[in-house]
PDB file of C-alpha atoms in Angstrom:
ATOM      1  CA  LYS F   4      15.334  -7.870 -27.469  1.00 76.00           C
ATOM      2  CA  TYR F   5      12.585  -5.883 -25.735  1.00 82.00           C
ATOM      3  CA  ALA F   6      10.209  -5.999 -28.723  1.00 86.00           C
ATOM      4  CA  GLU F   7       7.774  -8.549 -27.276  1.00 83.00           C
ATOM      5  CA  GLU F   8       7.612  -6.802 -23.904  1.00 80.00           C
ATOM      6  CA  LEU F   9       7.031  -3.428 -25.578  1.00 85.00           C
ATOM      7  CA  LYS F  10       4.284  -4.870 -27.781  1.00 83.00           C
ATOM      8  CA  LYS F  11       2.621  -6.290 -24.682  1.00 77.00           C
ATOM      9  CA  ARG F  12       2.813  -2.986 -22.830  1.00 77.00           C
ATOM     10  CA  ILE F  13       1.481  -1.030 -25.813  1.00 81.00           C
ATOM     11  CA  GLY F  14      -1.390  -3.484 -26.112  1.00 76.00           C
ATOM     12  CA  LYS F  15      -2.249  -3.049 -22.428  1.00 75.00           C
ATOM     13  CA  ALA F  16      -2.064   0.752 -22.774  1.00 78.00           C
ATOM     14  CA  ASP F  17      -4.447   0.602 -25.748  1.00 81.00           C
ATOM     15  CA  THR F  18      -6.840  -1.562 -23.705  1.00 78.00           C
ATOM     16  CA  GLU F  19      -6.634   0.895 -20.799  1.00 80.00           C
ATOM     17  CA  ASN F  20      -7.472   3.821 -23.082  1.00 81.00           C
ATOM     18  CA  LYS F  21     -10.427   1.975 -24.586  1.00 80.00           C
ATOM     19  CA  VAL F  22     -11.778   0.921 -21.182  1.00 77.00           C
ATOM     20  CA  GLU F  23     -11.440   4.319 -19.534  1.00 80.00           C
ATOM     21  CA  LYS F  24     -12.668   6.268 -22.562  1.00 80.00           C
ATOM     22  CA  GLU F  25     -16.211   5.228 -21.673  1.00 79.00           C
ATOM     23  CA  TYR F  26     -15.863   6.101 -17.999  1.00 89.00           C
ATOM     24  CA  ARG F  27     -17.509   9.084 -16.353  1.00 87.00           C
ATOM     25  CA  SER F  28     -15.516  11.570 -14.336  1.00 86.00           C
ATOM     26  CA  SER F  29     -16.299  13.622 -11.247  1.00 81.00           C
ATOM     27  CA  GLY F  30     -13.702  16.034  -9.897  1.00 71.00           C
ATOM     28  CA  MET F  31     -15.052  18.464  -7.331  1.00 73.00           C
ATOM     29  CA  ASP F  32     -12.029  18.532  -5.017  1.00 87.00           C
ATOM     30  CA  GLN F  33      -8.519  17.048  -4.805  1.00 92.00           C
ATOM     31  CA  PHE F  34      -9.640  13.848  -6.525  1.00 95.00           C
ATOM     32  CA  ASP F  35     -10.556  13.102 -10.117  1.00 94.00           C
ATOM     33  CA  ILE F  36     -12.675   9.959  -9.773  1.00 95.00           C
ATOM     34  CA  ARG F  37     -13.418   8.023 -12.952  1.00 94.00           C
ATOM     35  CA  TYR F  38     -15.910   5.170 -13.094  1.00 93.00           C
ATOM     36  CA  ALA F  39     -18.227   3.132 -15.279  1.00 84.00           C
ATOM     37  CA  LYS F  40     -21.860   4.252 -15.051  1.00 83.00           C
ATOM     38  CA  GLU F  41     -22.627   1.265 -12.811  1.00 89.00           C
ATOM     39  CA  GLY F  42     -20.157   2.687 -10.285  1.00 89.00           C
ATOM     40  CA  ALA F  43     -21.881   5.998  -9.558  1.00 90.00           C
ATOM     41  CA  ARG F  44     -23.065   5.036  -6.074  1.00 90.00           C
ATOM     42  CA  THR F  45     -19.725   3.431  -5.224  1.00 93.00           C
ATOM     43  CA  SER F  46     -17.939   6.609  -6.294  1.00 94.00           C
ATOM     44  CA  TYR F  47     -19.761   8.636  -3.610  1.00 93.00           C
ATOM     45  CA  ASN F  48     -18.522   6.327  -0.851  1.00 95.00           C
ATOM     46  CA  VAL F  49     -15.012   6.234  -2.273  1.00 96.00           C
ATOM     47  CA  ARG F  50     -14.873  10.032  -2.443  1.00 95.00           C
ATOM     48  CA  TYR F  51     -15.759  10.215   1.256  1.00 96.00           C
ATOM     49  CA  TYR F  52     -13.063   7.669   2.182  1.00 97.00           C
ATOM     50  CA  LEU F  53     -10.503   9.545   0.071  1.00 97.00           C
ATOM     51  CA  GLN F  54     -11.343  12.908   1.621  1.00 96.00           C
ATOM     52  CA  GLU F  55     -11.090  11.310   5.058  1.00 97.00           C
ATOM     53  CA  ALA F  56      -7.680   9.793   4.250  1.00 98.00           C
ATOM     54  CA  TYR F  57      -6.495  13.068   2.718  1.00 97.00           C
ATOM     55  CA  ARG F  58      -7.399  14.903   5.913  1.00 97.00           C
ATOM     56  CA  ILE F  59      -6.408  12.408   8.610  1.00 97.00           C
ATOM     57  CA  LEU F  60      -3.394  10.699   7.042  1.00 97.00           C
ATOM     58  CA  GLY F  61      -2.303  14.034   5.631  1.00 96.00           C
ATOM     59  CA  GLN F  62      -2.142  15.443   9.135  1.00 95.00           C
ATOM     60  CA  GLU F  63      -0.435  12.370  10.594  1.00 93.00           C
ATOM     61  CA  PHE F  64       2.198  12.125   7.863  1.00 95.00           C
ATOM     62  CA  GLY F  65       2.526  15.874   7.425  1.00 95.00           C
ATOM     63  CA  LEU F  66       1.695  15.792   3.715  1.00 95.00           C
ATOM     64  CA  ARG F  67      -1.357  16.878   1.746  1.00 96.00           C
ATOM     65  CA  PRO F  68      -0.559  16.640  -1.976  1.00 95.00           C
ATOM     66  CA  GLN F  69      -1.429  19.775  -3.899  1.00 93.00           C
ATOM     67  CA  TYR F  70      -1.871  18.053  -7.254  1.00 94.00           C
ATOM     68  CA  ARG F  71      -5.052  16.394  -8.563  1.00 94.00           C
ATOM     69  CA  ILE F  72      -5.086  12.690  -7.705  1.00 96.00           C
ATOM     70  CA  THR F  73      -6.633  10.330 -10.257  1.00 95.00           C
ATOM     71  CA  VAL F  74      -8.737   7.466  -8.886  1.00 96.00           C
ATOM     72  CA  ILE F  75     -10.300   4.878 -11.199  1.00 95.00           C
ATOM     73  CA  LEU F  76     -13.134   2.542 -10.174  1.00 96.00           C
ATOM     74  CA  TYR F  77     -13.346  -0.617 -12.282  1.00 94.00           C
ATOM     75  CA  ASP F  78     -15.318  -3.774 -12.310  1.00 92.00           C
ATOM     76  CA  ARG F  79     -13.069  -6.831 -11.930  1.00 91.00           C
ATOM     77  CA  ASP F  80     -12.969  -7.635 -15.672  1.00 90.00           C
ATOM     78  CA  ASP F  81     -11.856  -4.131 -16.659  1.00 90.00           C
ATOM     79  CA  PHE F  82      -9.334  -4.029 -13.815  1.00 92.00           C
ATOM     80  CA  GLU F  83      -7.754  -7.295 -14.954  1.00 88.00           C
ATOM     81  CA  ALA F  84      -7.806  -6.196 -18.610  1.00 85.00           C
ATOM     82  CA  VAL F  85      -5.753  -3.016 -18.227  1.00 85.00           C
ATOM     83  CA  ARG F  86      -2.688  -4.577 -16.548  1.00 81.00           C
ATOM     84  CA  ASP F  87      -1.241  -7.876 -15.337  1.00 79.00           C
ATOM     85  CA  TRP F  88      -1.682  -7.204 -11.620  1.00 80.00           C
ATOM     86  CA  LYS F  89      -0.741  -9.657  -8.919  1.00 80.00           C
ATOM     87  CA  LYS F  90      -3.431 -12.332  -8.695  1.00 79.00           C
ATOM     88  CA  GLY F  91      -6.400 -11.258  -6.589  1.00 80.00           C
ATOM     89  CA  ALA F  92      -5.164  -7.686  -6.105  1.00 90.00           C
ATOM     90  CA  SER F  93      -7.791  -5.626  -4.288  1.00 93.00           C
ATOM     91  CA  GLY F  94      -6.318  -2.297  -5.370  1.00 95.00           C
ATOM     92  CA  ILE F  95      -3.218  -0.779  -6.949  1.00 96.00           C
ATOM     93  CA  TYR F  96      -1.326   2.499  -6.740  1.00 96.00           C
ATOM     94  CA  ASP F  97       0.912   3.129  -9.754  1.00 94.00           C
ATOM     95  CA  GLY F  98       0.658   6.910  -9.960  1.00 94.00           C
ATOM     96  CA  LYS F  99      -3.113   6.478 -10.081  1.00 95.00           C
ATOM     97  CA  ILE F 100      -5.239   4.764  -7.439  1.00 97.00           C
ATOM     98  CA  ARG F 101      -7.000   1.866  -9.186  1.00 96.00           C
ATOM     99  CA  LEU F 102      -9.817   0.083  -7.364  1.00 96.00           C
ATOM    100  CA  PRO F 103     -11.840  -2.933  -8.635  1.00 95.00           C
ATOM    101  CA  PHE F 104     -14.864  -2.021  -6.533  1.00 96.00           C
ATOM    102  CA  VAL F 105     -17.758  -1.929  -9.011  1.00 94.00           C
ATOM    103  CA  GLY F 106     -19.941  -4.979  -8.452  1.00 92.00           C
ATOM    104  CA  SER F 107     -17.388  -6.416  -6.038  1.00 93.00           C
ATOM    105  CA  GLY F 108     -19.707  -7.003  -3.091  1.00 92.00           C
ATOM    106  CA  LEU F 109     -17.049  -5.662  -0.717  1.00 95.00           C
ATOM    107  CA  THR F 110     -18.262  -4.341   2.618  1.00 95.00           C
ATOM    108  CA  GLU F 111     -17.963  -0.642   3.326  1.00 95.00           C
ATOM    109  CA  GLY F 112     -15.264  -1.434   5.888  1.00 97.00           C
ATOM    110  CA  ASP F 113     -13.187  -3.338   3.338  1.00 97.00           C
ATOM    111  CA  GLN F 114     -13.599  -0.600   0.724  1.00 97.00           C
ATOM    112  CA  ARG F 115     -12.573   2.027   3.228  1.00 98.00           C
ATOM    113  CA  GLY F 116      -9.551  -0.016   4.320  1.00 98.00           C
ATOM    114  CA  ILE F 117      -8.403  -0.596   0.739  1.00 98.00           C
ATOM    115  CA  VAL F 118      -8.719   3.125  -0.032  1.00 98.00           C
ATOM    116  CA  TRP F 119      -6.604   3.952   3.025  1.00 98.00           C
ATOM    117  CA  HIS F 120      -4.104   1.255   2.012  1.00 98.00           C
ATOM    118  CA  GLU F 121      -3.631   2.640  -1.494  1.00 98.00           C
ATOM    119  CA  TYR F 122      -3.621   6.254  -0.341  1.00 98.00           C
ATOM    120  CA  THR F 123      -0.845   5.376   2.122  1.00 98.00           C
ATOM    121  CA  HIS F 124       1.176   4.035  -0.815  1.00 98.00           C
ATOM    122  CA  LEU F 125       0.770   7.444  -2.458  1.00 98.00           C
ATOM    123  CA  LEU F 126       2.020   9.274   0.640  1.00 98.00           C
ATOM    124  CA  VAL F 127       4.969   6.915   1.153  1.00 98.00           C
ATOM    125  CA  ASN F 128       5.891   7.299  -2.508  1.00 98.00           C
ATOM    126  CA  ASP F 129       5.746  11.105  -2.364  1.00 98.00           C
ATOM    127  CA  LEU F 130       7.625  11.423   0.926  1.00 98.00           C
ATOM    128  CA  SER F 131      10.404   9.048  -0.128  1.00 98.00           C
ATOM    129  CA  LEU F 132      10.440  10.154  -3.784  1.00 98.00           C
ATOM    130  CA  GLY F 133       9.812   6.547  -4.730  1.00 97.00           C
ATOM    131  CA  LYS F 134      12.853   5.238  -2.831  1.00 98.00           C
ATOM    132  CA  ALA F 135      11.186   3.479   0.115  1.00 98.00           C
ATOM    133  CA  PRO F 136      11.821  -0.279   0.209  1.00 98.00           C
ATOM    134  CA  ASP F 137       8.898  -2.488  -0.751  1.00 97.00           C
ATOM    135  CA  TRP F 138       8.477  -3.872   2.770  1.00 98.00           C
ATOM    136  CA  LEU F 139       8.062  -0.372   4.202  1.00 98.00           C
ATOM    137  CA  HIS F 140       5.590   0.546   1.452  1.00 97.00           C
ATOM    138  CA  GLU F 141       3.474  -2.539   2.061  1.00 97.00           C
ATOM    139  CA  GLY F 142       3.893  -2.542   5.829  1.00 98.00           C
ATOM    140  CA  LEU F 143       2.677   1.019   6.289  1.00 98.00           C
ATOM    141  CA  ALA F 144      -0.134   0.545   3.758  1.00 98.00           C
ATOM    142  CA  TYR F 145      -1.417  -2.557   5.555  1.00 98.00           C
ATOM    143  CA  TYR F 146      -1.006  -0.847   8.923  1.00 98.00           C
ATOM    144  CA  GLU F 147      -3.341   1.970   7.852  1.00 98.00           C
ATOM    145  CA  GLY F 148      -5.719  -0.186   5.810  1.00 98.00           C
ATOM    146  CA  TYR F 149      -6.246  -2.709   8.587  1.00 97.00           C
ATOM    147  CA  LYS F 150      -7.830   0.000  10.714  1.00 96.00           C
ATOM    148  CA  TYR F 151     -10.987  -0.690   8.677  1.00 97.00           C
ATOM    149  CA  ALA F 152     -10.514  -3.748   6.427  1.00 96.00           C
ATOM    150  CA  ARG F 153     -10.782  -7.277   7.753  1.00 94.00           C
ATOM    151  CA  LYS F 154      -7.435  -8.456   9.049  1.00 95.00           C
ATOM    152  CA  ASP F 155      -6.391 -12.036   8.330  1.00 94.00           C
ATOM    153  CA  LEU F 156      -2.916 -12.878   9.646  1.00 97.00           C
ATOM    154  CA  THR F 157      -3.289 -16.661   9.538  1.00 97.00           C
ATOM    155  CA  ILE F 158      -0.222 -17.154   7.336  1.00 98.00           C
ATOM    156  CA  LEU F 159       1.910 -15.024   9.650  1.00 98.00           C
ATOM    157  CA  LYS F 160       0.699 -16.814  12.782  1.00 97.00           C
ATOM    158  CA  ASN F 161       1.403 -20.213  11.230  1.00 97.00           C
ATOM    159  CA  ALA F 162       4.893 -19.102  10.226  1.00 97.00           C
ATOM    160  CA  VAL F 163       5.598 -17.916  13.784  1.00 97.00           C
ATOM    161  CA  LYS F 164       4.288 -21.183  15.224  1.00 96.00           C
ATOM    162  CA  ASN F 165       6.352 -23.338  12.852  1.00 96.00           C
ATOM    163  CA  ASP F 166       9.486 -21.174  12.809  1.00 96.00           C
ATOM    164  CA  LEU F 167       9.128 -20.394   9.089  1.00 97.00           C
ATOM    165  CA  LEU F 168       9.462 -16.605   9.166  1.00 97.00           C
ATOM    166  CA  LEU F 169      11.337 -14.847   6.393  1.00 97.00           C
ATOM    167  CA  PRO F 170      14.411 -12.899   7.516  1.00 95.00           C
ATOM    168  CA  PHE F 171      14.287  -9.133   7.171  1.00 97.00           C
ATOM    169  CA  ASP F 172      16.725  -9.017   4.255  1.00 95.00           C
ATOM    170  CA  GLU F 173      14.505 -11.312   2.134  1.00 96.00           C
ATOM    171  CA  LEU F 174      11.268  -9.334   2.423  1.00 97.00           C
ATOM    172  CA  ASP F 175      11.857  -7.002  -0.520  1.00 96.00           C
ATOM    173  CA  THR F 176      12.910  -9.796  -2.858  1.00 96.00           C
ATOM    174  CA  VAL F 177       9.853 -11.894  -2.019  1.00 96.00           C
ATOM    175  CA  LEU F 178       7.472  -8.940  -2.357  1.00 96.00           C
ATOM    176  CA  SER F 179       8.850  -7.957  -5.746  1.00 92.00           C
ATOM    177  CA  SER F 180       9.348 -11.355  -7.357  1.00 89.00           C
ATOM    178  CA  ALA F 181       7.619 -14.186  -5.473  1.00 81.00           C
ATOM    179  CA  THR F 182       5.598 -16.541  -7.650  1.00 83.00           C
ATOM    180  CA  ASP F 183       4.355 -18.475  -4.624  1.00 90.00           C
ATOM    181  CA  GLU F 184       1.198 -16.802  -3.325  1.00 92.00           C
ATOM    182  CA  VAL F 185       1.688 -17.988   0.274  1.00 94.00           C
ATOM    183  CA  GLN F 186       5.256 -16.675   0.381  1.00 95.00           C
ATOM    184  CA  TYR F 187       4.112 -13.320  -0.988  1.00 95.00           C
ATOM    185  CA  HIS F 188       1.398 -12.990   1.640  1.00 96.00           C
ATOM    186  CA  LEU F 189       3.818 -14.045   4.364  1.00 97.00           C
ATOM    187  CA  ALA F 190       6.210 -11.276   3.302  1.00 97.00           C
ATOM    188  CA  ALA F 191       3.344  -8.760   3.233  1.00 97.00           C
ATOM    189  CA  GLN F 192       2.078  -9.805   6.675  1.00 98.00           C
ATOM    190  CA  GLU F 193       5.573  -9.711   8.148  1.00 98.00           C
ATOM    191  CA  SER F 194       5.955  -6.227   6.669  1.00 98.00           C
ATOM    192  CA  TYR F 195       2.721  -5.196   8.377  1.00 98.00           C
ATOM    193  CA  SER F 196       3.998  -6.503  11.716  1.00 98.00           C
ATOM    194  CA  LEU F 197       7.276  -4.638  11.268  1.00 98.00           C
ATOM    195  CA  ALA F 198       5.432  -1.402  10.474  1.00 97.00           C
ATOM    196  CA  LYS F 199       3.252  -1.970  13.540  1.00 97.00           C
ATOM    197  CA  TYR F 200       6.392  -2.424  15.641  1.00 97.00           C
ATOM    198  CA  LEU F 201       7.803   0.868  14.327  1.00 97.00           C
ATOM    199  CA  MET F 202       4.540   2.669  15.086  1.00 95.00           C
ATOM    200  CA  LYS F 203       4.411   1.225  18.608  1.00 94.00           C
ATOM    201  CA  ARG F 204       8.001   2.066  19.462  1.00 95.00           C
ATOM    202  CA  TYR F 205       8.300   5.375  17.651  1.00 94.00           C
ATOM    203  CA  ASN F 206       5.711   7.607  15.957  1.00 87.00           C
ATOM    204  CA  LYS F 207       4.546   8.866  12.588  1.00 90.00           C
ATOM    205  CA  TYR F 208       6.793  11.923  12.808  1.00 93.00           C
ATOM    206  CA  THR F 209       9.868   9.683  13.066  1.00 95.00           C
ATOM    207  CA  ILE F 210       8.656   7.466  10.214  1.00 96.00           C
ATOM    208  CA  ARG F 211       7.944  10.521   8.060  1.00 96.00           C
ATOM    209  CA  GLU F 212      11.446  11.873   8.672  1.00 97.00           C
ATOM    210  CA  MET F 213      12.928   8.489   7.762  1.00 97.00           C
ATOM    211  CA  LEU F 214      10.963   8.482   4.499  1.00 98.00           C
ATOM    212  CA  LYS F 215      12.346  11.916   3.687  1.00 98.00           C
ATOM    213  CA  LEU F 216      15.884  10.705   4.386  1.00 98.00           C
ATOM    214  CA  LEU F 217      15.317   7.811   1.991  1.00 98.00           C
ATOM    215  CA  GLY F 218      14.133  10.319  -0.590  1.00 98.00           C
ATOM    216  CA  ALA F 219      17.334  12.305  -0.047  1.00 98.00           C
ATOM    217  CA  GLY F 220      19.380   9.244  -0.939  1.00 97.00           C
ATOM    218  CA  MET F 221      20.072   7.509   2.372  1.00 98.00           C
ATOM    219  CA  THR F 222      19.866   3.735   2.632  1.00 97.00           C
ATOM    220  CA  PHE F 223      17.391   2.326   5.152  1.00 97.00           C
ATOM    221  CA  GLU F 224      20.347   1.264   7.305  1.00 97.00           C
ATOM    222  CA  GLU F 225      21.613   4.861   7.388  1.00 98.00           C
ATOM    223  CA  ALA F 226      18.155   6.284   8.085  1.00 98.00           C
ATOM    224  CA  ALA F 227      17.572   3.753  10.908  1.00 97.00           C
ATOM    225  CA  LYS F 228      20.836   4.679  12.576  1.00 97.00           C
ATOM    226  CA  LYS F 229      20.035   8.385  12.330  1.00 97.00           C
ATOM    227  CA  LYS F 230      16.400   8.302  13.473  1.00 97.00           C
ATOM    228  CA  LEU F 231      15.977   5.030  15.418  1.00 96.00           C
ATOM    229  CA  TYR F 232      19.532   4.846  16.803  1.00 96.00           C
ATOM    230  CA  LEU F 233      19.605   1.202  15.734  1.00 95.00           C
ATOM    231  CA  THR F 234      21.297  -0.932  13.113  1.00 97.00           C
ATOM    232  CA  VAL F 235      19.036  -3.004  10.890  1.00 97.00           C
ATOM    233  CA  LYS F 236      20.234  -6.163  12.670  1.00 97.00           C
ATOM    234  CA  GLU F 237      19.251  -4.674  16.045  1.00 97.00           C
ATOM    235  CA  LEU F 238      15.882  -3.618  14.632  1.00 97.00           C
ATOM    236  CA  GLU F 239      15.264  -7.100  13.233  1.00 97.00           C
ATOM    237  CA  LYS F 240      16.136  -8.723  16.566  1.00 97.00           C
ATOM    238  CA  ARG F 241      13.736  -6.492  18.547  1.00 97.00           C
ATOM    239  CA  TRP F 242      10.946  -6.861  15.990  1.00 97.00           C
ATOM    240  CA  MET F 243      11.279 -10.648  15.887  1.00 96.00           C
ATOM    241  CA  LYS F 244      11.229 -10.860  19.667  1.00 96.00           C
ATOM    242  CA  GLU F 245       7.880  -9.038  19.881  1.00 96.00           C
ATOM    243  CA  LEU F 246       6.460 -10.863  16.884  1.00 97.00           C
ATOM    244  CA  LYS F 247       7.264 -14.293  18.349  1.00 95.00           C
ATOM    245  CA  ALA F 248       5.750 -13.156  21.648  1.00 94.00           C
ATOM    246  CA  GLY F 249       2.462 -12.555  19.804  1.00 94.00           C
ATOM    247  CA  GLU F 250       2.452  -8.798  20.392  1.00 94.00           C
ATOM    248  CA  LEU F 251       2.268  -7.578  16.765  1.00 96.00           C
ATOM    249  CA  TYR F 252      -0.974  -9.060  15.438  1.00 95.00           C
TER     250      TYR F 252
END
């Protein structure tokens, strides 16, 4: 019953191998950066942003991975060919950091923000051993990426204004399975605001310890009680209060 899905995945893997076979590679430090020849200049900028994230976010989250991290720079066509990403994805972390930057016309600020976003996914994944909820993954990644990338929270602001916010317990489901693009972006922007609330009220040390507890098998509810001294319902109430007051944009 999985034959068609397996055939599709094998076909995508074959495409990925063919695409990346022609790519160049430069690995002078913690990062193995692979790119088409047209991406040589872009790769220099990306390496700087990665080294910066490795140093700064590594210190803030208390984690500097000791393994070689693979980063692949695509043009948009190659990026779309290797996997069925979410429409319009500006980057992906799936064990490798994949960036459709070549020929993209993105500003340096946007490139830097996307690199920080995807590198944050890597850190959250490693600290939680892949057990962090999707909203926390996306929220923290947007929180770090928005330090440099352009921040557009129009969907979130409209939802606040019209009382159309998603409840906390729906965020993960929408992020993982939404087919409606607006609903997906609303869930992502709410997740950002929730991560911003956590950073305002607590600190990265507390968040890091919560991620480790998730990795050890705790639920988010259990980790929140242990480190935030709150239930999830209490956390949702406080977050929503600040969000509706316009304090988390």
